mmCIF file of C-alpha atoms in Angstrom:
data_model
loop_
_atom_site.group_PDB
_atom_site.id
_atom_site.type_symbol
_atom_site.label_atom_id
_atom_site.label_comp_id
_atom_site.label_asym_id
_atom_site.label_seq_id
_atom_site.Cartn_x
_atom_site.Cartn_y
_atom_site.Cartn_z
ATOM 1 C CA UNK A 1481 0.000 0.000 0.000
ATOM 2 C CA UNK A 1482 1.703 3.150 -1.169
ATOM 3 C CA UNK A 1483 0.682 6.287 0.673
ATOM 4 C CA UNK A 1484 1.786 9.848 0.187
ATOM 5 C CA UNK A 1485 2.339 12.685 2.633
ATOM 6 C CA UNK A 1486 -0.657 13.154 4.872
ATOM 7 C CA UNK A 1487 -1.776 14.764 8.100
ATOM 8 C CA UNK A 1488 0.795 17.163 9.402
ATOM 9 C CA UNK A 1489 0.582 20.119 11.727
ATOM 10 C CA UNK A 1490 2.786 22.320 13.826
ATOM 11 C CA UNK A 1491 2.126 21.443 17.443
ATOM 12 C CA UNK A 1492 3.837 23.399 20.180
ATOM 13 C CA UNK A 1493 6.111 24.797 17.505
ATOM 14 C CA UNK A 1494 7.344 22.061 15.204
ATOM 15 C CA UNK A 1495 5.641 18.733 15.906
ATOM 16 C CA UNK A 1496 4.242 17.129 12.758
ATOM 17 C CA UNK A 1497 3.226 13.800 11.260
ATOM 18 C CA UNK A 1498 2.573 12.260 7.866
ATOM 19 C CA UNK A 1499 0.980 9.035 6.658
ATOM 20 C CA UNK A 1500 3.041 7.236 4.035
ATOM 21 C CA UNK A 1501 3.417 3.583 3.099
ATOM 22 C CA UNK A 1502 1.061 2.377 5.792
ATOM 23 C CA UNK A 1503 2.797 4.490 8.380
ATOM 24 C CA UNK A 1504 2.609 8.068 9.507
ATOM 25 C CA UNK A 1505 6.062 9.302 8.497
ATOM 26 C CA UNK A 1506 7.996 12.536 8.737
ATOM 27 C CA UNK A 1507 8.002 14.886 5.778
ATOM 28 C CA UNK A 1508 10.093 17.892 4.870
ATOM 29 C CA UNK A 1509 7.298 20.441 4.934
ATOM 30 C CA UNK A 1510 4.653 20.605 7.632
ATOM 31 C CA UNK A 1511 1.205 21.347 6.252
ATOM 32 C CA UNK A 1512 -2.020 20.733 8.174
ATOM 33 C CA UNK A 1513 -4.461 18.291 6.620
ATOM 34 C CA UNK A 1514 -7.219 20.063 4.762
ATOM 35 C CA UNK A 1515 -10.880 19.297 4.165
ATOM 36 C CA UNK A 1516 -11.610 18.348 0.575
ATOM 37 C CA UNK A 1517 -13.518 16.113 -1.769
ATOM 38 C CA UNK A 1518 -13.095 12.469 -0.856
ATOM 39 C CA UNK A 1519 -12.534 9.564 -3.232
ATOM 40 C CA UNK A 1520 -16.253 8.774 -3.344
ATOM 41 C CA UNK A 1521 -17.548 12.264 -4.007
ATOM 42 C CA UNK A 1522 -20.028 14.373 -2.079
ATOM 43 C CA UNK A 1523 -22.661 12.997 0.251
ATOM 44 C CA UNK A 1524 -26.094 12.617 -1.289
ATOM 45 C CA UNK A 1525 -29.501 13.265 0.215
ATOM 46 C CA UNK A 1526 -30.503 11.230 3.251
ATOM 47 C CA UNK A 1527 -31.915 7.798 2.418
ATOM 48 C CA UNK A 1528 -34.889 6.108 4.082
ATOM 49 C CA UNK A 1529 -32.703 5.393 7.129
ATOM 50 C CA UNK A 1530 -31.675 9.039 7.478
ATOM 51 C CA UNK A 1531 -28.129 8.322 6.298
ATOM 52 C CA UNK A 1532 -26.310 10.474 3.738
ATOM 53 C CA UNK A 1533 -23.921 8.462 1.592
ATOM 54 C CA UNK A 1534 -21.848 8.951 -1.559
ATOM 55 C CA UNK A 1535 -23.311 7.763 -4.864
ATOM 56 C CA UNK A 1536 -23.222 3.989 -5.281
ATOM 57 C CA UNK A 1537 -23.559 3.199 -1.564
ATOM 58 C CA UNK A 1538 -26.663 1.998 0.265
ATOM 59 C CA UNK A 1539 -27.631 1.347 3.881
ATOM 60 C CA UNK A 1540 -29.854 -1.070 5.724
ATOM 61 C CA UNK A 1541 -30.805 -1.559 9.365
ATOM 62 C CA UNK A 1542 -29.404 -4.782 10.808
ATOM 63 C CA UNK A 1543 -30.786 -4.586 14.339
ATOM 64 C CA UNK A 1544 -32.562 -2.311 16.811
ATOM 65 C CA UNK A 1545 -32.133 -2.385 20.578
ATOM 66 C CA UNK A 1546 -34.865 -4.363 22.317
ATOM 67 C CA UNK A 1547 -36.236 -5.721 19.050
ATOM 68 C CA UNK A 1548 -35.854 -9.178 17.564
ATOM 69 C CA UNK A 1549 -33.144 -9.357 14.913
ATOM 70 C CA UNK A 1550 -34.773 -10.165 11.558
ATOM 71 C CA UNK A 1551 -34.820 -13.904 10.846
ATOM 72 C CA UNK A 1552 -33.934 -14.803 14.442
ATOM 73 C CA UNK A 1553 -35.555 -15.003 17.872
ATOM 74 C CA UNK A 1554 -32.861 -12.898 19.549
ATOM 75 C CA UNK A 1555 -33.555 -9.401 20.918
ATOM 76 C CA UNK A 1556 -30.655 -7.012 20.192
ATOM 77 C CA UNK A 1557 -28.885 -5.428 23.146
ATOM 78 C CA UNK A 1558 -29.107 -1.802 24.288
ATOM 79 C CA UNK A 1559 -26.418 0.830 23.649
ATOM 80 C CA UNK A 1560 -24.424 -1.014 20.947
ATOM 81 C CA UNK A 1561 -20.786 0.074 20.966
ATOM 82 C CA UNK A 1562 -17.459 -1.370 19.768
ATOM 83 C CA UNK A 1563 -17.532 -4.106 17.163
ATOM 84 C CA UNK A 1564 -15.590 -6.289 14.742
ATOM 85 C CA UNK A 1565 -16.167 -8.761 11.908
ATOM 86 C CA UNK A 1566 -14.982 -12.377 11.715
ATOM 87 C CA UNK A 1567 -14.907 -14.701 8.711
ATOM 88 C CA UNK A 1568 -17.338 -17.612 9.108
ATOM 89 C CA UNK A 1569 -16.933 -20.040 6.234
ATOM 90 C CA UNK A 1570 -18.304 -18.216 3.198
ATOM 91 C CA UNK A 1571 -20.126 -15.770 5.480
ATOM 92 C CA UNK A 1572 -19.137 -13.651 8.459
ATOM 93 C CA UNK A 1573 -20.078 -12.581 11.977
ATOM 94 C CA UNK A 1574 -20.379 -9.059 13.371
ATOM 95 C CA UNK A 1575 -19.925 -8.757 17.134
ATOM 96 C CA UNK A 1576 -21.070 -5.722 19.132
ATOM 97 C CA UNK A 1577 -20.600 -4.627 22.739
ATOM 98 C CA UNK A 1578 -23.319 -3.263 24.998
ATOM 99 C CA UNK A 1579 -22.294 -0.139 26.928
ATOM 100 C CA UNK A 1580 -24.784 -0.678 29.746
ATOM 101 C CA UNK A 1581 -24.001 -0.720 33.450
ATOM 102 C CA UNK A 1582 -24.465 -3.133 35.135
ATOM 103 C CA UNK A 1583 -25.625 -5.618 32.476
ATOM 104 C CA UNK A 1584 -23.218 -4.872 29.603
ATOM 105 C CA UNK A 1585 -21.944 -7.831 27.632
ATOM 106 C CA UNK A 1586 -21.817 -8.424 23.894
ATOM 107 C CA UNK A 1587 -23.862 -9.997 21.090
ATOM 108 C CA UNK A 1588 -23.251 -11.309 17.578
ATOM 109 C CA UNK A 1589 -25.068 -11.413 14.240
ATOM 110 C CA UNK A 1590 -24.217 -14.113 11.692
ATOM 111 C CA UNK A 1591 -24.478 -13.616 7.907
ATOM 112 C CA UNK A 1592 -24.265 -16.009 4.963
ATOM 113 C CA UNK A 1593 -22.261 -15.323 1.812
ATOM 114 C CA UNK A 1594 -25.066 -13.175 0.375
ATOM 115 C CA UNK A 1595 -25.288 -11.024 3.498
ATOM 116 C CA UNK A 1596 -28.537 -12.586 4.708
ATOM 117 C CA UNK A 1597 -28.842 -12.763 8.500
ATOM 118 C CA UNK A 1598 -28.834 -16.381 9.651
ATOM 119 C CA UNK A 1599 -28.529 -16.007 13.407
ATOM 120 C CA UNK A 1600 -28.047 -13.718 16.403
ATOM 121 C CA UNK A 1601 -27.037 -14.591 19.950
ATOM 122 C CA UNK A 1602 -25.292 -13.507 23.154
ATOM 123 C CA UNK A 1603 -21.540 -14.041 23.545
ATOM 124 C CA UNK A 1604 -20.929 -12.239 26.876
ATOM 125 C CA UNK A 1605 -23.146 -11.573 29.897
ATOM 126 C CA UNK A 1606 -22.847 -10.310 33.461
ATOM 127 C CA UNK A 1607 -20.267 -7.606 32.800
ATOM 128 C CA UNK A 1608 -20.359 -3.812 33.082
ATOM 129 C CA UNK A 1609 -20.449 -1.089 30.467
ATOM 130 C CA UNK A 1610 -18.643 -2.887 27.672
ATOM 131 C CA UNK A 1611 -17.499 -0.062 25.432
ATOM 132 C CA UNK A 1612 -14.893 -0.889 22.797
ATOM 133 C CA UNK A 1613 -12.468 -3.769 22.433
ATOM 134 C CA UNK A 1614 -10.516 -5.508 19.706
ATOM 135 C CA UNK A 1615 -10.162 -8.562 17.496
ATOM 136 C CA UNK A 1616 -7.328 -11.034 18.029
ATOM 137 C CA UNK A 1617 -5.427 -12.913 15.275
ATOM 138 C CA UNK A 1618 -6.814 -16.175 16.711
ATOM 139 C CA UNK A 1619 -10.367 -14.926 16.098
ATOM 140 C CA UNK A 1620 -11.598 -14.000 19.538
ATOM 141 C CA UNK A 1621 -13.160 -10.689 20.571
ATOM 142 C CA UNK A 1622 -11.698 -8.721 23.489
ATOM 143 C CA UNK A 1623 -14.566 -6.886 25.177
ATOM 144 C CA UNK A 1624 -13.448 -4.079 27.501
ATOM 145 C CA UNK A 1625 -15.233 -2.654 30.546
ATOM 146 C CA UNK A 1626 -15.210 1.143 30.618
ATOM 147 C CA UNK A 1627 -15.512 1.434 34.390
ATOM 148 C CA UNK A 1628 -13.119 2.010 37.268
ATOM 149 C CA UNK A 1629 -11.276 -1.261 37.938
ATOM 150 C CA UNK A 1630 -12.723 -2.655 34.713
ATOM 151 C CA UNK A 1631 -11.578 -5.917 33.155
ATOM 152 C CA UNK A 1632 -10.949 -7.255 29.653
ATOM 153 C CA UNK A 1633 -12.990 -10.326 28.665
ATOM 154 C CA UNK A 1634 -11.999 -12.685 25.870
ATOM 155 C CA UNK A 1635 -15.073 -13.930 24.034
ATOM 156 C CA UNK A 1636 -15.879 -16.405 21.285
ATOM 157 C CA UNK A 1637 -17.781 -14.866 18.329
ATOM 158 C CA UNK A 1638 -19.374 -18.279 17.694
ATOM 159 C CA UNK A 1639 -20.699 -18.460 21.258
ATOM 160 C CA UNK A 1640 -19.598 -20.295 24.376
ATOM 161 C CA UNK A 1641 -18.004 -19.271 27.635
ATOM 162 C CA UNK A 1642 -16.028 -16.030 27.886
ATOM 163 C CA UNK A 1643 -12.868 -15.677 29.983
ATOM 164 C CA UNK A 1644 -11.850 -12.724 32.144
ATOM 165 C CA UNK A 1645 -8.246 -11.726 31.445
ATOM 166 C CA UNK A 1646 -7.032 -10.324 34.766
ATOM 167 C CA UNK A 1647 -3.412 -9.987 33.660
ATOM 168 C CA UNK A 1648 -4.409 -7.277 31.167
ATOM 169 C CA UNK A 1649 -4.942 -4.865 34.046
ATOM 170 C CA UNK A 1650 -7.791 -3.213 35.910
ATOM 171 C CA UNK A 1651 -8.583 0.307 34.734
ATOM 172 C CA UNK A 1652 -11.147 2.168 32.638
ATOM 173 C CA UNK A 1653 -10.554 0.093 29.537
ATOM 174 C CA UNK A 1654 -11.644 1.337 26.129
ATOM 175 C CA UNK A 1655 -10.155 -0.311 23.014
ATOM 176 C CA UNK A 1656 -7.622 -3.011 22.162
ATOM 177 C CA UNK A 1657 -5.538 -3.696 19.047
ATOM 178 C CA UNK A 1658 -3.420 -6.780 18.394
ATOM 179 C CA UNK A 1659 0.089 -6.550 16.932
ATOM 180 C CA UNK A 1660 1.059 -9.993 15.545
ATOM 181 C CA UNK A 1661 4.600 -8.845 14.724
ATOM 182 C CA UNK A 1662 5.594 -7.880 18.264
ATOM 183 C CA UNK A 1663 3.029 -10.260 19.741
ATOM 184 C CA UNK A 1664 1.417 -7.691 22.007
ATOM 185 C CA UNK A 1665 -2.013 -6.132 22.573
ATOM 186 C CA UNK A 1666 -2.286 -2.319 22.770
ATOM 187 C CA UNK A 1667 -4.860 -0.851 25.173
ATOM 188 C CA UNK A 1668 -6.388 2.622 25.575
ATOM 189 C CA UNK A 1669 -7.697 4.134 28.813
ATOM 190 C CA UNK A 1670 -10.704 6.445 28.903
ATOM 191 C CA UNK A 1671 -9.564 8.917 31.569
ATOM 192 C CA UNK A 1672 -8.654 12.585 31.207
ATOM 193 C CA UNK A 1673 -5.190 11.589 32.445
ATOM 194 C CA UNK A 1674 -5.220 8.113 30.984
ATOM 195 C CA UNK A 1675 -2.275 6.185 29.571
ATOM 196 C CA UNK A 1676 -1.502 4.031 26.554
ATOM 197 C CA UNK A 1677 -0.599 0.445 27.385
ATOM 198 C CA UNK A 1678 0.564 -2.770 25.827
ATOM 199 C CA UNK A 1679 0.094 -6.278 27.168
ATOM 200 C CA UNK A 1680 2.877 -8.773 26.444
ATOM 201 C CA UNK A 1681 1.479 -12.309 26.818
ATOM 202 C CA UNK A 1682 3.766 -14.988 28.191
ATOM 203 C CA UNK A 1683 2.654 -17.103 25.203
ATOM 204 C CA UNK A 1684 1.224 -15.488 22.079
ATOM 205 C CA UNK A 1685 -2.342 -16.669 21.629
ATOM 206 C CA UNK A 1686 -2.838 -17.181 25.372
ATOM 207 C CA UNK A 1687 -3.824 -14.075 27.366
ATOM 208 C CA UNK A 1688 -3.983 -15.789 30.751
ATOM 209 C CA UNK A 1689 -0.606 -14.420 31.825
ATOM 210 C CA UNK A 1690 1.879 -11.796 30.768
ATOM 211 C CA UNK A 1691 3.244 -8.336 31.498
ATOM 212 C CA UNK A 1692 1.341 -5.047 31.354
ATOM 213 C CA UNK A 1693 3.453 -2.098 30.226
ATOM 214 C CA UNK A 1694 2.792 1.618 29.842
ATOM 215 C CA UNK A 1695 4.150 4.027 27.231
ATOM 216 C CA UNK A 1696 6.621 6.483 28.721
ATOM 217 C CA UNK A 1697 7.692 9.694 27.004
ATOM 218 C CA UNK A 1698 8.107 13.417 27.475
ATOM 219 C CA UNK A 1699 5.335 15.985 27.602
ATOM 220 C CA UNK A 1700 5.716 17.150 23.976
ATOM 221 C CA UNK A 1701 3.226 16.159 21.297
ATOM 222 C CA UNK A 1702 5.877 14.117 19.479
ATOM 223 C CA UNK A 1703 9.083 12.329 20.304
ATOM 224 C CA UNK A 1704 10.587 8.986 21.180
ATOM 225 C CA UNK A 1705 9.018 6.557 23.626
ATOM 226 C CA UNK A 1706 9.745 3.438 25.609
ATOM 227 C CA UNK A 1707 7.737 0.853 27.514
ATOM 228 C CA UNK A 1708 7.903 0.339 31.268
ATOM 229 C CA UNK A 1709 6.375 -2.461 33.302
ATOM 230 C CA UNK A 1710 3.353 -1.621 35.451
ATOM 231 C CA UNK A 1711 4.321 -2.967 38.892
ATOM 232 C CA UNK A 1712 0.760 -3.588 40.051
ATOM 233 C CA UNK A 1713 -1.591 -4.149 37.064
ATOM 234 C CA UNK A 1714 -4.360 -5.253 39.437
ATOM 235 C CA UNK A 1715 -4.105 -2.057 41.490
ATOM 236 C CA UNK A 1716 -6.357 0.989 41.421
ATOM 237 C CA UNK A 1717 -6.517 3.033 38.198
ATOM 238 C CA UNK A 1718 -4.969 6.039 39.947
ATOM 239 C CA UNK A 1719 -2.050 3.932 41.111
ATOM 240 C CA UNK A 1720 -1.620 2.411 37.677
ATOM 241 C CA UNK A 1721 -1.335 5.843 36.056
ATOM 242 C CA UNK A 1722 1.069 7.324 38.606
ATOM 243 C CA UNK A 1723 3.354 4.544 39.740
ATOM 244 C CA UNK A 1724 5.512 4.550 36.591
ATOM 245 C CA UNK A 1725 7.789 7.577 36.291
ATOM 246 C CA UNK A 1726 7.460 9.235 32.904
ATOM 247 C CA UNK A 1727 4.192 7.561 31.925
ATOM 248 C CA UNK A 1728 2.648 9.744 29.210
ATOM 249 C CA UNK A 1729 -0.912 10.889 29.787
ATOM 250 C CA UNK A 1730 -3.603 11.231 27.125
ATOM 251 C CA UNK A 1731 -6.943 13.007 27.327
ATOM 252 C CA UNK A 1732 -9.622 10.353 27.018
ATOM 253 C CA UNK A 1733 -8.265 7.382 25.069
ATOM 254 C CA UNK A 1734 -10.811 5.855 22.698
ATOM 255 C CA UNK A 1735 -10.433 3.806 19.498
ATOM 256 C CA UNK A 1736 -7.297 1.869 18.603
ATOM 257 C CA UNK A 1737 -6.188 0.339 15.274
ATOM 258 C CA UNK A 1738 -3.023 -1.513 14.245
ATOM 259 C CA UNK A 1739 -1.668 -1.960 10.707
ATOM 260 C CA UNK A 1740 1.833 -2.572 9.365
ATOM 261 C CA UNK A 1741 4.098 -1.497 12.217
ATOM 262 C CA UNK A 1742 1.885 1.417 13.233
ATOM 263 C CA UNK A 1743 -0.780 1.780 15.867
ATOM 264 C CA UNK A 1744 -3.246 4.672 15.780
ATOM 265 C CA UNK A 1745 -5.456 5.684 18.675
ATOM 266 C CA UNK A 1746 -7.865 8.533 19.297
ATOM 267 C CA UNK A 1747 -8.349 10.850 22.267
ATOM 268 C CA UNK A 1748 -11.787 12.391 22.573
ATOM 269 C CA UNK A 1749 -10.835 15.038 25.135
ATOM 270 C CA UNK A 1750 -8.804 16.992 22.585
ATOM 271 C CA UNK A 1751 -10.077 15.594 19.243
ATOM 272 C CA UNK A 1752 -6.797 14.028 18.250
ATOM 273 C CA UNK A 1753 -5.556 10.982 16.384
ATOM 274 C CA UNK A 1754 -2.176 9.756 17.595
ATOM 275 C CA UNK A 1755 0.278 7.651 15.629
ATOM 276 C CA UNK A 1756 2.903 5.398 17.155
ATOM 277 C CA UNK A 1757 5.570 4.285 14.680
ATOM 278 C CA UNK A 1758 6.611 1.042 16.304
ATOM 279 C CA UNK A 1759 9.557 0.388 13.985
ATOM 280 C CA UNK A 1760 11.048 3.852 14.503
ATOM 281 C CA UNK A 1761 10.169 4.074 18.196
ATOM 282 C CA UNK A 1762 8.442 7.445 17.816
ATOM 283 C CA UNK A 1763 5.004 8.869 18.518
ATOM 284 C CA UNK A 1764 3.430 11.892 16.832
ATOM 285 C CA UNK A 1765 0.177 13.759 16.441
ATOM 286 C CA UNK A 1766 -1.407 12.507 13.254
ATOM 287 C CA UNK A 1767 -4.518 14.702 13.403
ATOM 288 C CA UNK A 1768 -5.754 17.555 15.542
ATOM 289 C CA UNK A 1769 -8.953 19.372 14.598
ATOM 290 C CA UNK A 1770 -7.529 22.657 15.901
ATOM 291 C CA UNK A 1771 -4.728 22.507 13.313
ATOM 292 C CA UNK A 1772 -6.951 22.655 10.236
ATOM 293 C CA UNK A 1773 -6.151 25.947 8.516
ATOM 294 C CA UNK A 1774 -9.096 28.346 8.629
ATOM 295 C CA UNK A 1775 -11.025 26.174 11.064
ATOM 296 C CA UNK A 1776 -14.035 24.141 10.001
ATOM 297 C CA UNK A 1777 -12.465 20.748 10.623
ATOM 298 C CA UNK A 1778 -14.787 18.031 9.301
ATOM 299 C CA UNK A 1779 -13.773 15.528 11.978
ATOM 300 C CA UNK A 1780 -14.654 16.305 15.601
ATOM 301 C CA UNK A 1781 -15.696 14.155 18.541
ATOM 302 C CA UNK A 1782 -13.196 11.465 17.538
ATOM 303 C CA UNK A 1783 -14.020 8.016 18.864
ATOM 304 C CA UNK A 1784 -13.817 4.496 17.403
ATOM 305 C CA UNK A 1785 -11.362 3.988 14.541
ATOM 306 C CA UNK A 1786 -10.802 1.258 11.965
ATOM 307 C CA UNK A 1787 -8.998 0.834 8.665
ATOM 308 C CA UNK A 1788 -9.864 -0.592 5.256
ATOM 309 C CA UNK A 1789 -7.766 -2.819 3.015
ATOM 310 C CA UNK A 1790 -6.774 0.296 1.038
ATOM 311 C CA UNK A 1791 -5.137 1.758 4.134
ATOM 312 C CA UNK A 1792 -7.780 4.474 4.569
ATOM 313 C CA UNK A 1793 -8.774 5.252 8.140
ATOM 314 C CA UNK A 1794 -12.430 5.523 9.162
ATOM 315 C CA UNK A 1795 -13.071 7.516 12.338
ATOM 316 C CA UNK A 1796 -16.489 7.581 14.015
ATOM 317 C CA UNK A 1797 -17.761 10.674 15.779
ATOM 318 C CA UNK A 1798 -19.191 10.831 19.272
ATOM 319 C CA UNK A 1799 -21.296 13.919 18.634
ATOM 320 C CA UNK A 1800 -19.919 16.272 16.010
ATOM 321 C CA UNK A 1801 -22.120 16.004 12.935
ATOM 322 C CA UNK A 1802 -22.761 12.288 13.570
ATOM 323 C CA UNK A 1803 -20.361 11.332 10.816
ATOM 324 C CA UNK A 1804 -17.879 8.640 10.000
ATOM 325 C CA UNK A 1805 -14.999 10.550 8.465
ATOM 326 C CA UNK A 1806 -12.531 9.148 5.987
ATOM 327 C CA UNK A 1807 -8.827 9.987 6.161
ATOM 328 C CA UNK A 1808 -7.183 9.359 2.786
ATOM 329 C CA UNK A 1809 -3.559 9.117 1.635
ATOM 330 C CA UNK A 1810 -4.014 12.384 -0.285
ATOM 331 C CA UNK A 1811 -4.111 14.807 2.629
ATOM 332 C CA UNK A 1812 -7.919 14.756 2.629
ATOM 333 C CA UNK A 1813 -10.155 14.488 5.668
ATOM 334 C CA UNK A 1814 -13.757 14.205 4.565
ATOM 335 C CA UNK A 1815 -17.107 12.839 5.752
ATOM 336 C CA UNK A 1816 -17.861 9.388 4.381
ATOM 337 C CA UNK A 1817 -21.379 9.280 5.827
ATOM 338 C CA UNK A 1818 -23.660 11.344 8.023
ATOM 339 C CA UNK A 1819 -26.631 10.257 10.152
ATOM 340 C CA UNK A 1820 -29.438 12.803 10.354
ATOM 341 C CA UNK A 1821 -31.940 13.312 13.172
ATOM 342 C CA UNK A 1822 -29.848 11.590 15.840
ATOM 343 C CA UNK A 1823 -27.922 14.411 17.481
ATOM 344 C CA UNK A 1824 -28.378 12.829 20.922
ATOM 345 C CA UNK A 1825 -26.408 9.758 19.897
ATOM 346 C CA UNK A 1826 -22.902 8.728 18.841
ATOM 347 C CA UNK A 1827 -21.528 6.456 16.125
ATOM 348 C CA UNK A 1828 -19.849 3.285 17.372
ATOM 349 C CA UNK A 1829 -18.337 0.002 16.266
ATOM 350 C CA UNK A 1830 -17.216 0.578 12.652
ATOM 351 C CA UNK A 1831 -15.912 -2.669 11.134
ATOM 352 C CA UNK A 1832 -15.566 -4.077 7.633
ATOM 353 C CA UNK A 1833 -16.789 -7.462 6.449
ATOM 354 C CA UNK A 1834 -13.918 -9.805 5.534
ATOM 355 C CA UNK A 1835 -14.250 -9.036 1.815
ATOM 356 C CA UNK A 1836 -14.219 -5.278 2.457
ATOM 357 C CA UNK A 1837 -17.516 -4.564 0.682
ATOM 358 C CA UNK A 1838 -19.677 -3.861 3.740
ATOM 359 C CA UNK A 1839 -19.187 -1.522 6.679
ATOM 360 C CA UNK A 1840 -21.031 -2.167 9.944
ATOM 361 C CA UNK A 1841 -21.575 0.384 12.708
ATOM 362 C CA UNK A 1842 -24.172 1.537 15.225
ATOM 363 C CA UNK A 1843 -25.892 4.673 16.384
ATOM 364 C CA UNK A 1844 -25.715 3.978 20.091
ATOM 365 C CA UNK A 1845 -28.854 5.851 21.135
ATOM 366 C CA UNK A 1846 -30.620 6.253 17.805
ATOM 367 C CA UNK A 1847 -33.414 8.757 17.294
ATOM 368 C CA UNK A 1848 -34.593 8.605 20.915
ATOM 369 C CA UNK A 1849 -31.331 9.599 22.609
ATOM 370 C CA UNK A 1850 -31.838 6.650 24.950
ATOM 371 C CA UNK A 1851 -29.702 3.526 25.358
ATOM 372 C CA UNK A 1852 -32.775 1.495 24.424
ATOM 373 C CA UNK A 1853 -32.929 3.251 21.039
ATOM 374 C CA UNK A 1854 -29.718 1.888 19.525
ATOM 375 C CA UNK A 1855 -29.617 1.025 15.820
ATOM 376 C CA UNK A 1856 -27.018 -1.125 14.049
ATOM 377 C CA UNK A 1857 -26.454 -0.524 10.329
ATOM 378 C CA UNK A 1858 -24.745 -1.979 7.302
ATOM 379 C CA UNK A 1859 -23.435 0.137 4.420
ATOM 380 C CA UNK A 1860 -22.665 -1.649 1.157
ATOM 381 C CA UNK A 1861 -20.877 -0.211 -1.839
ATOM 382 C CA UNK A 1862 -17.754 0.145 -3.960
ATOM 383 C CA UNK A 1863 -15.174 0.576 -1.202
ATOM 384 C CA UNK A 1864 -11.762 0.896 -2.748
ATOM 385 C CA UNK A 1865 -9.169 -1.797 -2.106
#
């Protein structure tokens, strides 16, 4: 995947970042990313589901909170949040968390090769406020509790018992992203003074034991970093964040995505996308809405993040204009879709089907603004590869 210079901006003087190859890389000239026409053209009028899409794309409702999923006897959970897709023979499965406290948990919808729903069921119960999470290379779903002293649960998208992974630490977990090269799992923390972590399993593919580490760096918006062990991963969140000297703090860690030696994560408190170049050992600001020249940044309320096979990033908004924004290799940040009439909600759980032709996501509170009003969608169309 060849990528050209991308998001750059002067931060505290000279900090900048660019996205090239499948990495954010340095470039000679710092120029903030600009709004512009995306690869799919302008958004059209809202469809019957209230979603504005580029020409050639269409949407359908997959599930509604509290209602039976079409073709099944299963009632979809409230407040759908983080999600991922898993190949299932010639079909696939979409899993989705439930950000409810105390019930929480996660559910799954199964599709055949034509995209017809063939089943829906629970994969996690009895947990609290499951927000985001992450997919593992061995095809399990890590469901994270966004509460003080929260846990990570490893679940089976095909059903069966879930396992609590205590060694991954107890804090206000948000998202997880697996790095099969370094054999670690990256973790975000949804606190105003949260940290960025990685979990190093004793044995790759087995999360029952290992070492929790925290990213340490200076206070600047870019620089080099290192990893330090967390002495007491089962301790209180406050202790976890303060017991390691030099631990770097981030304002409200949210989505997390790994691809080709780079991990990106978002921070909602300051509307930023961060890039960690794992090969170079550097971190930088990849996007900051305040750095768009002339204001009017199209992407605000940054939250969940995923990537397509083309290397494009898709960032969901919590608030903003209720958009999923596309970040391209051509220095363009542009809305890919917009949901109308749901300003009291947020977009969650973006994930692509294994063949890359369908994008799944939810409006957590739908048109009602209530956790019982969640709607899960599918968008189908000519996504570039």
